[in-house]
GROMACS .gro file of C-alpha atoms in nm:
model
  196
    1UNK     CA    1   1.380  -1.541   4.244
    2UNK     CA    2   1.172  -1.363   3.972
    3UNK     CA    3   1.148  -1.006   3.903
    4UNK     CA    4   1.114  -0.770   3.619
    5UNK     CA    5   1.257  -0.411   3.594
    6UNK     CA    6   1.053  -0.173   3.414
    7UNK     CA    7   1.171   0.106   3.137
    8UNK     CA    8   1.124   0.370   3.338
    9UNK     CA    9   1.262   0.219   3.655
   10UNK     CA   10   1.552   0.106   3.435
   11UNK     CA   11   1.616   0.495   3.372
   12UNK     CA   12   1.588   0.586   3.720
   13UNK     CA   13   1.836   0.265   3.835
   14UNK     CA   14   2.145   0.344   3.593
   15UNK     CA   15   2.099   0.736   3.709
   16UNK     CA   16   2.062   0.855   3.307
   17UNK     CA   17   1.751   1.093   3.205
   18UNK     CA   18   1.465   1.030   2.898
   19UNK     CA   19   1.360   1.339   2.739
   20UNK     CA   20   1.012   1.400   2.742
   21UNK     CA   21   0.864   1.397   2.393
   22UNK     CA   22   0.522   1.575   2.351
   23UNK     CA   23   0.286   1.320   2.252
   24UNK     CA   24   0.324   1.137   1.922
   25UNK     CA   25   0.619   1.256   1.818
   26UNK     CA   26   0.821   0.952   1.920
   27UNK     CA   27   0.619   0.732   1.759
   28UNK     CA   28   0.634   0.947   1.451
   29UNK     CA   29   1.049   0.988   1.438
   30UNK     CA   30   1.046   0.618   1.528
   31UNK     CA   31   0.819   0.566   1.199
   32UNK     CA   32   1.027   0.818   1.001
   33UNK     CA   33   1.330   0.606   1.124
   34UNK     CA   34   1.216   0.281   0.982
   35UNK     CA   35   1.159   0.450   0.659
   36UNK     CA   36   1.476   0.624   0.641
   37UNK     CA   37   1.701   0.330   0.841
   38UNK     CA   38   1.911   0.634   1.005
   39UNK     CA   39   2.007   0.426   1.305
   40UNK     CA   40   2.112   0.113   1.138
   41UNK     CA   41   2.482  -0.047   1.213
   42UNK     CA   42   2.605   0.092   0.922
   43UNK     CA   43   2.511   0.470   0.998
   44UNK     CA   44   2.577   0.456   1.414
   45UNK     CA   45   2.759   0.136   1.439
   46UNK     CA   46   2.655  -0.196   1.604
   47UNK     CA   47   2.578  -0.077   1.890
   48UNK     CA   48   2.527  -0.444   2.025
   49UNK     CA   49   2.847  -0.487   2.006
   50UNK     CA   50   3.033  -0.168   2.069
   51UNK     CA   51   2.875  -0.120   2.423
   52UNK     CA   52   3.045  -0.458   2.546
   53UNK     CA   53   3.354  -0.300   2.440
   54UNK     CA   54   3.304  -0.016   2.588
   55UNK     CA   55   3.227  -0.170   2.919
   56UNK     CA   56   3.544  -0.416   2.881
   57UNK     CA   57   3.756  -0.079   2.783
   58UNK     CA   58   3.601   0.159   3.112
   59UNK     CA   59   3.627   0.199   3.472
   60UNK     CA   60   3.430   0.396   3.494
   61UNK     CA   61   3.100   0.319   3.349
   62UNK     CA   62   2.816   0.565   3.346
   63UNK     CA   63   2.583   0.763   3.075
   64UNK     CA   64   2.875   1.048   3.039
   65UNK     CA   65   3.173   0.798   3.023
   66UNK     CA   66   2.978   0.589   2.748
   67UNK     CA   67   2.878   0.943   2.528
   68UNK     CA   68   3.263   1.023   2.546
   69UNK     CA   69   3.358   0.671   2.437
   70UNK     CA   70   3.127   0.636   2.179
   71UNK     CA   71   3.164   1.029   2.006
   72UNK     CA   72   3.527   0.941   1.997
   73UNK     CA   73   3.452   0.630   1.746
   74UNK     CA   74   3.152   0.778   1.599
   75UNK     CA   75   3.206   1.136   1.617
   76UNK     CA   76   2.955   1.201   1.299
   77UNK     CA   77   2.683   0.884   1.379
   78UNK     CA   78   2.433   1.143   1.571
   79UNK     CA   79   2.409   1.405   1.306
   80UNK     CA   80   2.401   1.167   1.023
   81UNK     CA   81   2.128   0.947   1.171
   82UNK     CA   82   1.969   1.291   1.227
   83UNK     CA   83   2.037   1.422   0.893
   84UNK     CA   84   1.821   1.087   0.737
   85UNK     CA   85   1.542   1.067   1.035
   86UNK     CA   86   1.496   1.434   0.963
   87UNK     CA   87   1.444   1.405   0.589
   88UNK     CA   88   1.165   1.170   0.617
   89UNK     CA   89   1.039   1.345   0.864
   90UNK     CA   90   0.974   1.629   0.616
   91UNK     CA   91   0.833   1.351   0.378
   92UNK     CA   92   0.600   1.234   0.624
   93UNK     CA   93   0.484   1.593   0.689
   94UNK     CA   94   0.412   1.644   0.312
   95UNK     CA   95   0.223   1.344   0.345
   96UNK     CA   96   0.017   1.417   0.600
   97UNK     CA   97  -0.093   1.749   0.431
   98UNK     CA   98  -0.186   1.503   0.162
   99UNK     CA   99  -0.492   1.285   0.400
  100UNK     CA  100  -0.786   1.350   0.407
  101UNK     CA  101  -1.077   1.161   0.546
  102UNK     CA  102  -1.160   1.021   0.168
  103UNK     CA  103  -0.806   0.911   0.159
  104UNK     CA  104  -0.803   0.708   0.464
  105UNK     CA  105  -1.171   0.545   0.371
  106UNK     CA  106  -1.023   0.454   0.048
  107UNK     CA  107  -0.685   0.306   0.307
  108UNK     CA  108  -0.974   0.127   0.484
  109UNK     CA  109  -1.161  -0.046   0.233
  110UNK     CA  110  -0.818  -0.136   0.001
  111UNK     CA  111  -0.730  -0.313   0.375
  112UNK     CA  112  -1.076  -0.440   0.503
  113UNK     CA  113  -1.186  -0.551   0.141
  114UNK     CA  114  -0.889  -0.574  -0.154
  115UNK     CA  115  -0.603  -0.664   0.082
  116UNK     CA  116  -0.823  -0.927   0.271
  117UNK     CA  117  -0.949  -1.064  -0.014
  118UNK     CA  118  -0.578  -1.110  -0.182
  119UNK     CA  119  -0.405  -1.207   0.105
  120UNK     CA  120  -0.686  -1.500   0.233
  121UNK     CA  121  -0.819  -1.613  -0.122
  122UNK     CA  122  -0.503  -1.705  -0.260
  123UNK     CA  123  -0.622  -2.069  -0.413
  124UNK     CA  124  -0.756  -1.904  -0.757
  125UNK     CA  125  -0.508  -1.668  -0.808
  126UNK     CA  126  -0.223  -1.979  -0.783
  127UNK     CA  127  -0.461  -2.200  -0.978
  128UNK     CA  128  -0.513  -1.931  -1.246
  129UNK     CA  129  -0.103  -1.882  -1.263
  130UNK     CA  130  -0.041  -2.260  -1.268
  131UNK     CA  131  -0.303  -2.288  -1.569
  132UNK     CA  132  -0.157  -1.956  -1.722
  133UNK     CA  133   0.217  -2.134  -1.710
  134UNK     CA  134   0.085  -2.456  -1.879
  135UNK     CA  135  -0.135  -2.361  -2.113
  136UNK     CA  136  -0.446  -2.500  -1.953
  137UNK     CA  137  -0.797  -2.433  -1.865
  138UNK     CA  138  -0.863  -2.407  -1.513
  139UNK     CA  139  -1.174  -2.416  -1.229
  140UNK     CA  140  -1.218  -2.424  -0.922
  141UNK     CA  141  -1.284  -2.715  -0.674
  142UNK     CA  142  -1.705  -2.780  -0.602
  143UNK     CA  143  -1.821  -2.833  -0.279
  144UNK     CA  144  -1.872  -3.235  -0.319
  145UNK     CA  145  -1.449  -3.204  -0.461
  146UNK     CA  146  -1.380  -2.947  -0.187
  147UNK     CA  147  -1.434  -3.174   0.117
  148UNK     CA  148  -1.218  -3.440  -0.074
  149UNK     CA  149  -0.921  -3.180  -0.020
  150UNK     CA  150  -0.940  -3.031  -0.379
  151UNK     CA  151  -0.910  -2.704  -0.426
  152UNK     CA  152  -0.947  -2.679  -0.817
  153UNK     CA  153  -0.819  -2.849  -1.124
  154UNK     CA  154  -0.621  -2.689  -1.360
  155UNK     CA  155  -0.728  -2.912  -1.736
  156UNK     CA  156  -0.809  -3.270  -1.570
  157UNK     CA  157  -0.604  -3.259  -1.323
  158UNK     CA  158  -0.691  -3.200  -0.911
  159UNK     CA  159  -0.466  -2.963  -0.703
  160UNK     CA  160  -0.486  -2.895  -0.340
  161UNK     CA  161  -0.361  -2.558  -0.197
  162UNK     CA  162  -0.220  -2.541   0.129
  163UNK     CA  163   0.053  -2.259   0.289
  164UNK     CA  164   0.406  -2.402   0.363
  165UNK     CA  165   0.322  -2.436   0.724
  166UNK     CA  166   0.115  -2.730   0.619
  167UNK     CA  167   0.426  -2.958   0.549
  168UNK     CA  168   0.567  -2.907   0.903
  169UNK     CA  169   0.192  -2.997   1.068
  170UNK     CA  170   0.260  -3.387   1.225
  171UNK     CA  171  -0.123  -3.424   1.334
  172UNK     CA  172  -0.250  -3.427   0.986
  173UNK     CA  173  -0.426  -3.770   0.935
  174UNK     CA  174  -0.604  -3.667   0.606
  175UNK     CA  175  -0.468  -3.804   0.284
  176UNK     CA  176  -0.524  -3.567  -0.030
  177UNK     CA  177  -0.433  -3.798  -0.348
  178UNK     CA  178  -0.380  -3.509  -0.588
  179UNK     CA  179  -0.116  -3.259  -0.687
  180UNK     CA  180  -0.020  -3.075  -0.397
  181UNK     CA  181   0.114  -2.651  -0.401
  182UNK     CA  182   0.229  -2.489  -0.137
  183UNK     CA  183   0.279  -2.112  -0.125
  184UNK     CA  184   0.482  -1.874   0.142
  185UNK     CA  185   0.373  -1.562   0.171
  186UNK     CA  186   0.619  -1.282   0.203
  187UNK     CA  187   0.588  -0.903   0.140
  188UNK     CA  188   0.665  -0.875  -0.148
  189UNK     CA  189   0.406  -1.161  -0.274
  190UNK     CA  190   0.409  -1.576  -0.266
  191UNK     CA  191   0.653  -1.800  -0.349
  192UNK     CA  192   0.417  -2.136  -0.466
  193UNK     CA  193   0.619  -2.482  -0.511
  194UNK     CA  194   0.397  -2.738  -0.716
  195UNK     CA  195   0.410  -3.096  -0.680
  196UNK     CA  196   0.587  -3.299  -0.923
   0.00000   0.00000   0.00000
């Protein structure tokens, strides 16, 4: 047997209420909350593993039983979390004083255009760094060198630029005879291994 349970239905099945938040705000505090990592294991516990506890610990399980257990561990969690949701709350509302529609066509174009173009173009910027670190002229890959697998050259020598996901692909049947780089993106920028 298959079934699924929905959120709300899930409310409405262990007998405990939602509050109704007028529209947006949730999302909002939930954003604020990312920023300002209120509810995080260290602030309110983890809660993963506290609420097995409490289960093992009651006989009485219910919304009310599990407030009472968990005040009596955490009796300052809720108005700390609070205390650093609510603060970037205020930031965000500064913030938000602060857009206008320039502001978020300028947000638009640094993602459609800038941020595109960095995060998808990423063989000159390696080949320029790879030059940069040796010392060497570089350029990219023609057309005719392109569809050989080449990317660019940095001096004399041919590099092909591929993300780390590349190494793990089994289907590959081409063969690329020159110096390979890989890169991994993360947020903060790329991590490129070279080739020896």
């Amino acid at each position: 047997m298959k079934f699924t349970i929905k959120n709300d239905e899930l409310v409405t099945l262990n007998g405990s209420e939602t509050p109704d938040f007028p529209k947006y705000t949730s999302q909002l505090i939930n954003w604020a909350n990312q920023n300002a990592q209120g509810t995080r294991p260290k602030v309110v516990g983890q809660l993963s593993e506290l609420f097995p506890e409490y289960e093992n610990a009651c006989d009485d399980v219910s919304i009310n039983s599990w407030r009472e257990w968990y005040l009596k561990r955490y009796p300052d969690a809720i108005e700390n979390a609070t205390n650093k949701i609510f603060a970037q709350v205020e930031n965000l509302k500064e913030a938000i004083r602060l857009i206008d529609k320039e502001l978020v066509k300028k947000w638009v174009e640094d993602l459609v255009i800038t941020k595109t173009y960095n995060g998808l173009y990423v063989q000159e910027a390696i080949l320029s760094k790879i030059a940069e670190k040796l010392g060497k002229p570089y350029r990219l890959a023609t057309p005719e060198e392109e569809s050989q697998g080449i990317d660019g050259y940095v001096s004399k020598t041919p590099y092909s630029v591929k993300p780390d996901t590349y190494k793990t692909m089994g289907r590959l049947s081409e063969v690329i005879n020159v110096k390979m780089v890989y890169y991994t993106k993360k947020k903060t920028g790329m991590t490129i291994e070279v080739e020896e």
